[in-house]
């Protein structure tokens, strides 16, 4: 059974930084496709960043490029999201995602591309 456990959320002021972690257990996929989505109140869950560990490829939403960095420690089966220059609009619940489904890179930010999800960690950015 795959379990994803997020940590690292919290409250920061605008311009601050946070580092999220997602530890995976039972996830043995050789592709190592893991990453982050987020969902703000009243909004759809959106893709933030994904890493395809087996080929060292990353995907980012346009609004996160240059501010967020995703990385992966395969030995620890953990994925990280370093978030810098945080803004109030980054306030959301952040969810870790992983997949063993057939991969379509064009759908990297589609929820249905992922079959495993964590419980989420809250990020709140105040102005």
Short mmCIF file of N, CA and C in Angstrom, two decimals:
data_model
loop_
_atom_site.label_atom_id
_atom_site.label_comp_id
_atom_site.label_asym_id
_atom_site.label_seq_id
_atom_site.Cartn_x
_atom_site.Cartn_y
_atom_site.Cartn_z
N UNK A 1 0.84 -1.20 0.00
CA UNK A 1 0.00 0.00 0.00
C UNK A 1 0.88 1.25 0.00
N UNK A 2 0.60 2.15 -0.93
CA UNK A 2 1.37 3.38 -1.03
C UNK A 2 0.81 4.42 -0.06
N UNK A 3 1.69 5.04 0.67
CA UNK A 3 1.30 6.15 1.55
C UNK A 3 2.23 7.32 1.29
N UNK A 4 1.62 8.50 1.20
CA UNK A 4 2.36 9.74 1.01
C UNK A 4 2.08 10.64 2.20
N UNK A 5 3.13 11.09 2.85
CA UNK A 5 2.97 11.92 4.04
C UNK A 5 3.71 13.24 3.83
N UNK A 6 2.92 14.32 3.82
CA UNK A 6 3.50 15.65 3.63
C UNK A 6 3.86 16.29 4.96
N UNK A 7 4.82 17.18 4.90
CA UNK A 7 5.18 17.99 6.06
C UNK A 7 5.81 19.28 5.57
N UNK A 8 5.93 20.24 6.48
CA UNK A 8 6.64 21.47 6.16
C UNK A 8 5.77 22.68 5.91
N UNK A 9 4.46 22.48 5.91
CA UNK A 9 3.59 23.64 5.72
C UNK A 9 3.62 24.57 6.92
N UNK A 10 3.00 25.72 6.76
CA UNK A 10 2.96 26.67 7.87
C UNK A 10 2.52 28.03 7.39
N UNK A 11 2.74 29.01 8.25
CA UNK A 11 2.36 30.39 7.95
C UNK A 11 3.60 31.25 7.82
N UNK A 12 3.64 32.02 6.76
CA UNK A 12 4.76 32.93 6.52
C UNK A 12 4.24 34.25 5.99
N UNK A 13 5.08 35.26 6.05
CA UNK A 13 4.72 36.53 5.46
C UNK A 13 5.14 36.55 4.00
N UNK A 14 4.52 37.43 3.25
CA UNK A 14 4.84 37.57 1.84
C UNK A 14 6.34 37.81 1.66
N UNK A 15 6.90 37.12 0.68
CA UNK A 15 8.34 37.20 0.45
C UNK A 15 9.13 36.11 1.14
N UNK A 16 8.48 35.40 2.04
CA UNK A 16 9.15 34.35 2.80
C UNK A 16 9.28 33.05 2.02
N UNK A 17 9.83 32.05 2.70
CA UNK A 17 10.10 30.75 2.07
C UNK A 17 9.60 29.62 2.96
N UNK A 18 9.28 28.53 2.32
CA UNK A 18 8.95 27.28 3.01
C UNK A 18 9.48 26.13 2.18
N UNK A 19 9.76 25.01 2.85
CA UNK A 19 10.17 23.80 2.16
C UNK A 19 9.24 22.67 2.57
N UNK A 20 8.51 22.16 1.59
CA UNK A 20 7.63 21.03 1.83
C UNK A 20 8.35 19.72 1.55
N UNK A 21 7.98 18.71 2.31
CA UNK A 21 8.52 17.37 2.09
C UNK A 21 7.38 16.38 1.94
N UNK A 22 7.61 15.37 1.14
CA UNK A 22 6.63 14.28 0.99
C UNK A 22 7.39 12.97 1.03
N UNK A 23 7.15 12.21 2.08
CA UNK A 23 7.79 10.91 2.23
C UNK A 23 6.85 9.81 1.75
N UNK A 24 7.33 9.00 0.84
CA UNK A 24 6.53 7.92 0.27
C UNK A 24 6.95 6.58 0.85
N UNK A 25 5.97 5.79 1.22
CA UNK A 25 6.23 4.42 1.63
C UNK A 25 5.43 3.49 0.74
N UNK A 26 6.02 2.37 0.40
CA UNK A 26 5.32 1.42 -0.45
C UNK A 26 5.28 1.80 -1.92
N UNK A 27 5.94 2.89 -2.29
CA UNK A 27 5.93 3.36 -3.69
C UNK A 27 7.18 2.83 -4.36
N UNK A 28 7.00 1.84 -5.21
CA UNK A 28 8.14 1.15 -5.80
C UNK A 28 8.26 1.37 -7.29
N UNK A 29 7.50 2.29 -7.82
CA UNK A 29 7.54 2.55 -9.25
C UNK A 29 8.94 2.97 -9.69
N UNK A 30 9.43 2.37 -10.76
CA UNK A 30 10.76 2.72 -11.26
C UNK A 30 10.79 4.10 -11.88
N UNK A 31 9.65 4.62 -12.29
CA UNK A 31 9.62 5.94 -12.93
C UNK A 31 9.80 7.07 -11.92
N UNK A 32 9.40 6.84 -10.68
CA UNK A 32 9.55 7.86 -9.63
C UNK A 32 8.92 9.18 -10.06
N UNK A 33 7.68 9.14 -10.46
CA UNK A 33 6.97 10.36 -10.82
C UNK A 33 6.17 10.83 -9.61
N UNK A 34 6.61 11.92 -9.04
CA UNK A 34 5.99 12.46 -7.83
C UNK A 34 5.98 13.97 -7.91
N UNK A 35 5.13 14.57 -7.10
CA UNK A 35 5.14 16.02 -7.08
C UNK A 35 4.03 16.61 -6.27
N UNK A 36 3.65 17.84 -6.64
CA UNK A 36 2.77 18.65 -5.83
C UNK A 36 1.65 19.30 -6.62
N UNK A 37 0.49 19.26 -6.01
CA UNK A 37 -0.67 20.03 -6.43
C UNK A 37 -1.06 20.94 -5.27
N UNK A 38 -1.91 21.89 -5.56
CA UNK A 38 -2.44 22.72 -4.48
C UNK A 38 -3.89 23.06 -4.76
N UNK A 39 -4.61 23.36 -3.68
CA UNK A 39 -6.01 23.72 -3.81
C UNK A 39 -6.34 24.81 -2.81
N UNK A 40 -6.76 25.94 -3.33
CA UNK A 40 -7.21 27.05 -2.50
C UNK A 40 -8.72 26.94 -2.32
N UNK A 41 -9.26 27.52 -1.25
CA UNK A 41 -10.71 27.45 -1.01
C UNK A 41 -11.50 27.95 -2.22
N UNK A 42 -12.45 27.15 -2.65
CA UNK A 42 -13.31 27.54 -3.75
C UNK A 42 -12.70 27.40 -5.12
N UNK A 43 -11.50 26.84 -5.19
CA UNK A 43 -10.82 26.70 -6.47
C UNK A 43 -10.53 25.23 -6.78
N UNK A 44 -10.23 24.97 -8.04
CA UNK A 44 -9.87 23.64 -8.47
C UNK A 44 -8.44 23.31 -8.00
N UNK A 45 -8.21 22.02 -7.82
CA UNK A 45 -6.84 21.60 -7.50
C UNK A 45 -5.98 21.79 -8.75
N UNK A 46 -4.82 22.41 -8.57
CA UNK A 46 -3.97 22.71 -9.72
C UNK A 46 -2.57 22.13 -9.54
N UNK A 47 -1.97 21.78 -10.64
CA UNK A 47 -0.61 21.25 -10.59
C UNK A 47 0.39 22.35 -10.28
N UNK A 48 1.32 22.05 -9.41
CA UNK A 48 2.36 23.00 -9.02
C UNK A 48 3.68 22.61 -9.66
N UNK A 49 4.15 21.42 -9.35
CA UNK A 49 5.42 20.94 -9.88
C UNK A 49 5.47 19.43 -9.77
N UNK A 50 6.06 18.81 -10.77
CA UNK A 50 6.20 17.36 -10.81
C UNK A 50 7.63 17.02 -11.21
N UNK A 51 8.14 15.95 -10.66
CA UNK A 51 9.46 15.46 -11.07
C UNK A 51 9.33 14.03 -11.54
N UNK A 52 9.89 13.79 -12.71
CA UNK A 52 9.96 12.43 -13.27
C UNK A 52 11.37 11.96 -12.96
N UNK A 53 11.50 11.33 -11.79
CA UNK A 53 12.81 11.05 -11.27
C UNK A 53 13.68 10.17 -12.14
N UNK A 54 13.08 9.19 -12.81
CA UNK A 54 13.86 8.24 -13.59
C UNK A 54 14.63 8.90 -14.74
N UNK A 55 14.09 10.04 -15.24
CA UNK A 55 14.75 10.72 -16.35
C UNK A 55 15.16 12.14 -15.96
N UNK A 56 15.03 12.44 -14.69
CA UNK A 56 15.43 13.75 -14.16
C UNK A 56 14.77 14.90 -14.89
N UNK A 57 13.49 14.77 -15.12
CA UNK A 57 12.75 15.84 -15.80
C UNK A 57 11.76 16.46 -14.82
N UNK A 58 11.63 17.77 -14.88
CA UNK A 58 10.71 18.48 -14.01
C UNK A 58 9.70 19.26 -14.82
N UNK A 59 8.56 19.47 -14.20
CA UNK A 59 7.48 20.24 -14.81
C UNK A 59 7.01 21.26 -13.76
N UNK A 60 6.76 22.48 -14.22
CA UNK A 60 6.29 23.53 -13.32
C UNK A 60 5.13 24.28 -13.94
N UNK A 61 4.20 24.71 -13.09
CA UNK A 61 3.20 25.66 -13.55
C UNK A 61 3.90 26.99 -13.81
N UNK A 62 3.41 27.73 -14.78
CA UNK A 62 4.09 28.96 -15.19
C UNK A 62 4.28 29.93 -14.03
N UNK A 63 3.28 30.04 -13.16
CA UNK A 63 3.36 31.02 -12.08
C UNK A 63 4.35 30.63 -10.99
N UNK A 64 4.84 29.40 -11.03
CA UNK A 64 5.78 28.93 -10.03
C UNK A 64 7.22 28.92 -10.54
N UNK A 65 7.39 29.02 -11.84
CA UNK A 65 8.74 28.97 -12.40
C UNK A 65 9.58 30.11 -11.85
N UNK A 66 10.79 29.76 -11.43
CA UNK A 66 11.69 30.76 -10.87
C UNK A 66 11.51 30.98 -9.38
N UNK A 67 10.40 30.56 -8.82
CA UNK A 67 10.16 30.73 -7.38
C UNK A 67 10.20 29.39 -6.65
N UNK A 68 9.67 28.35 -7.28
CA UNK A 68 9.58 27.03 -6.66
C UNK A 68 10.58 26.08 -7.32
N UNK A 69 11.14 25.19 -6.51
CA UNK A 69 12.05 24.18 -7.03
C UNK A 69 11.68 22.82 -6.44
N UNK A 70 11.49 21.86 -7.33
CA UNK A 70 11.18 20.51 -6.88
C UNK A 70 12.43 19.65 -6.98
N UNK A 71 12.59 18.78 -6.00
CA UNK A 71 13.74 17.87 -6.01
C UNK A 71 13.32 16.55 -5.38
N UNK A 72 14.18 15.57 -5.53
CA UNK A 72 13.82 14.22 -5.09
C UNK A 72 15.04 13.52 -4.52
N UNK A 73 14.85 12.83 -3.43
CA UNK A 73 15.89 12.00 -2.85
C UNK A 73 15.43 10.55 -2.99
N UNK A 74 15.96 9.88 -3.98
CA UNK A 74 15.48 8.52 -4.24
C UNK A 74 15.81 7.56 -3.11
N UNK A 75 16.94 7.80 -2.46
CA UNK A 75 17.32 6.92 -1.35
C UNK A 75 16.29 6.99 -0.22
N UNK A 76 15.72 8.17 -0.03
CA UNK A 76 14.72 8.36 1.04
C UNK A 76 13.30 8.27 0.51
N UNK A 77 13.15 8.08 -0.80
CA UNK A 77 11.82 8.05 -1.42
C UNK A 77 11.02 9.28 -1.02
N UNK A 78 11.67 10.42 -1.10
CA UNK A 78 11.07 11.67 -0.66
C UNK A 78 11.21 12.72 -1.74
N UNK A 79 10.17 13.53 -1.88
CA UNK A 79 10.20 14.64 -2.81
C UNK A 79 10.04 15.93 -2.02
N UNK A 80 10.72 16.96 -2.47
CA UNK A 80 10.71 18.24 -1.77
C UNK A 80 10.20 19.34 -2.69
N UNK A 81 9.65 20.37 -2.09
CA UNK A 81 9.28 21.57 -2.83
C UNK A 81 9.80 22.78 -2.06
N UNK A 82 10.82 23.41 -2.60
CA UNK A 82 11.34 24.64 -2.03
C UNK A 82 10.56 25.79 -2.63
N UNK A 83 9.92 26.57 -1.77
CA UNK A 83 9.08 27.67 -2.23
C UNK A 83 9.66 28.97 -1.71
N UNK A 84 10.06 29.82 -2.63
CA UNK A 84 10.61 31.13 -2.29
C UNK A 84 9.69 32.23 -2.81
N UNK A 85 9.93 33.42 -2.29
CA UNK A 85 9.14 34.59 -2.71
C UNK A 85 7.66 34.30 -2.67
N UNK A 86 7.21 33.73 -1.59
CA UNK A 86 5.81 33.36 -1.46
C UNK A 86 4.93 34.60 -1.42
N UNK A 87 3.76 34.46 -2.02
CA UNK A 87 2.78 35.54 -2.09
C UNK A 87 1.45 35.07 -1.50
N UNK A 88 0.59 35.99 -1.11
CA UNK A 88 -0.71 35.58 -0.54
C UNK A 88 -1.48 34.64 -1.47
N UNK A 89 -1.32 34.80 -2.76
CA UNK A 89 -2.05 33.93 -3.69
C UNK A 89 -1.52 32.50 -3.70
N UNK A 90 -0.40 32.26 -3.03
CA UNK A 90 0.11 30.90 -2.89
C UNK A 90 -0.55 30.17 -1.72
N UNK A 91 -1.37 30.86 -0.98
CA UNK A 91 -2.08 30.23 0.13
C UNK A 91 -2.99 29.13 -0.38
N UNK A 92 -2.80 27.94 0.15
CA UNK A 92 -3.57 26.78 -0.30
C UNK A 92 -3.18 25.56 0.52
N UNK A 93 -3.96 24.51 0.33
CA UNK A 93 -3.55 23.21 0.83
C UNK A 93 -2.70 22.58 -0.26
N UNK A 94 -1.53 22.11 0.11
CA UNK A 94 -0.60 21.51 -0.85
C UNK A 94 -0.62 19.99 -0.68
N UNK A 95 -0.85 19.31 -1.79
CA UNK A 95 -0.97 17.86 -1.79
C UNK A 95 0.18 17.22 -2.56
N UNK A 96 0.71 16.17 -1.97
CA UNK A 96 1.70 15.35 -2.66
C UNK A 96 0.97 14.34 -3.54
N UNK A 97 1.52 14.08 -4.71
CA UNK A 97 0.93 13.12 -5.64
C UNK A 97 2.01 12.21 -6.19
N UNK A 98 1.60 11.00 -6.51
CA UNK A 98 2.51 10.04 -7.15
C UNK A 98 1.68 9.18 -8.10
N UNK A 99 2.35 8.60 -9.06
CA UNK A 99 1.59 7.83 -10.04
C UNK A 99 2.31 6.56 -10.45
N UNK A 100 1.51 5.56 -10.75
CA UNK A 100 1.99 4.35 -11.41
C UNK A 100 1.20 4.13 -12.70
N UNK A 101 0.44 5.14 -13.10
CA UNK A 101 -0.36 5.07 -14.32
C UNK A 101 0.51 5.36 -15.53
N UNK A 102 0.05 4.94 -16.71
CA UNK A 102 0.80 5.29 -17.94
C UNK A 102 0.97 6.80 -18.02
N UNK A 103 2.18 7.22 -18.35
CA UNK A 103 2.53 8.64 -18.28
C UNK A 103 2.33 9.35 -19.62
N UNK A 104 1.65 10.50 -19.53
CA UNK A 104 1.53 11.41 -20.66
C UNK A 104 2.05 12.75 -20.18
N UNK A 105 3.18 13.18 -20.68
CA UNK A 105 3.79 14.41 -20.17
C UNK A 105 2.89 15.62 -20.37
N UNK A 106 2.07 15.58 -21.42
CA UNK A 106 1.18 16.72 -21.68
C UNK A 106 0.10 16.83 -20.61
N UNK A 107 -0.08 15.79 -19.84
CA UNK A 107 -1.09 15.79 -18.79
C UNK A 107 -0.47 15.83 -17.41
N UNK A 108 0.71 16.35 -17.30
CA UNK A 108 1.43 16.33 -16.02
C UNK A 108 0.63 17.02 -14.92
N UNK A 109 -0.16 18.01 -15.30
CA UNK A 109 -0.89 18.79 -14.30
C UNK A 109 -2.37 18.40 -14.20
N UNK A 110 -2.69 17.21 -14.66
CA UNK A 110 -4.06 16.72 -14.57
C UNK A 110 -4.17 15.78 -13.36
N UNK A 111 -5.18 16.00 -12.55
CA UNK A 111 -5.35 15.19 -11.34
C UNK A 111 -5.43 13.71 -11.67
N UNK A 112 -6.09 13.37 -12.75
CA UNK A 112 -6.33 11.96 -13.04
C UNK A 112 -5.08 11.24 -13.53
N UNK A 113 -3.99 11.98 -13.71
CA UNK A 113 -2.73 11.36 -14.07
C UNK A 113 -2.10 10.68 -12.85
N UNK A 114 -2.65 10.93 -11.65
CA UNK A 114 -2.03 10.46 -10.41
C UNK A 114 -3.02 9.57 -9.66
N UNK A 115 -2.51 8.46 -9.16
CA UNK A 115 -3.39 7.56 -8.44
C UNK A 115 -3.08 7.44 -6.95
N UNK A 116 -2.11 8.24 -6.49
CA UNK A 116 -1.84 8.26 -5.05
C UNK A 116 -1.73 9.71 -4.60
N UNK A 117 -2.31 9.97 -3.43
CA UNK A 117 -2.35 11.33 -2.90
C UNK A 117 -2.09 11.31 -1.40
N UNK A 118 -1.43 12.38 -0.95
CA UNK A 118 -1.29 12.57 0.48
C UNK A 118 -2.49 13.32 1.04
N UNK A 119 -2.45 13.56 2.35
CA UNK A 119 -3.55 14.23 3.02
C UNK A 119 -3.47 15.74 2.91
N UNK A 120 -2.32 16.26 2.56
CA UNK A 120 -2.18 17.70 2.38
C UNK A 120 -1.51 18.39 3.55
N UNK A 121 -0.87 19.50 3.24
CA UNK A 121 -0.28 20.35 4.26
C UNK A 121 -0.61 21.80 3.91
N UNK A 122 -1.04 22.54 4.91
CA UNK A 122 -1.54 23.90 4.66
C UNK A 122 -0.39 24.90 4.59
N UNK A 123 -0.46 25.75 3.59
CA UNK A 123 0.48 26.87 3.45
C UNK A 123 -0.35 28.16 3.46
N UNK A 124 -0.01 29.05 4.37
CA UNK A 124 -0.71 30.32 4.48
C UNK A 124 0.30 31.45 4.39
N UNK A 125 0.08 32.35 3.45
CA UNK A 125 0.98 33.49 3.25
C UNK A 125 0.21 34.77 3.51
N UNK A 126 0.69 35.56 4.44
CA UNK A 126 0.02 36.80 4.80
C UNK A 126 0.76 37.99 4.18
N UNK A 127 -0.01 39.01 3.89
CA UNK A 127 0.58 40.20 3.25
C UNK A 127 1.11 41.18 4.28
#
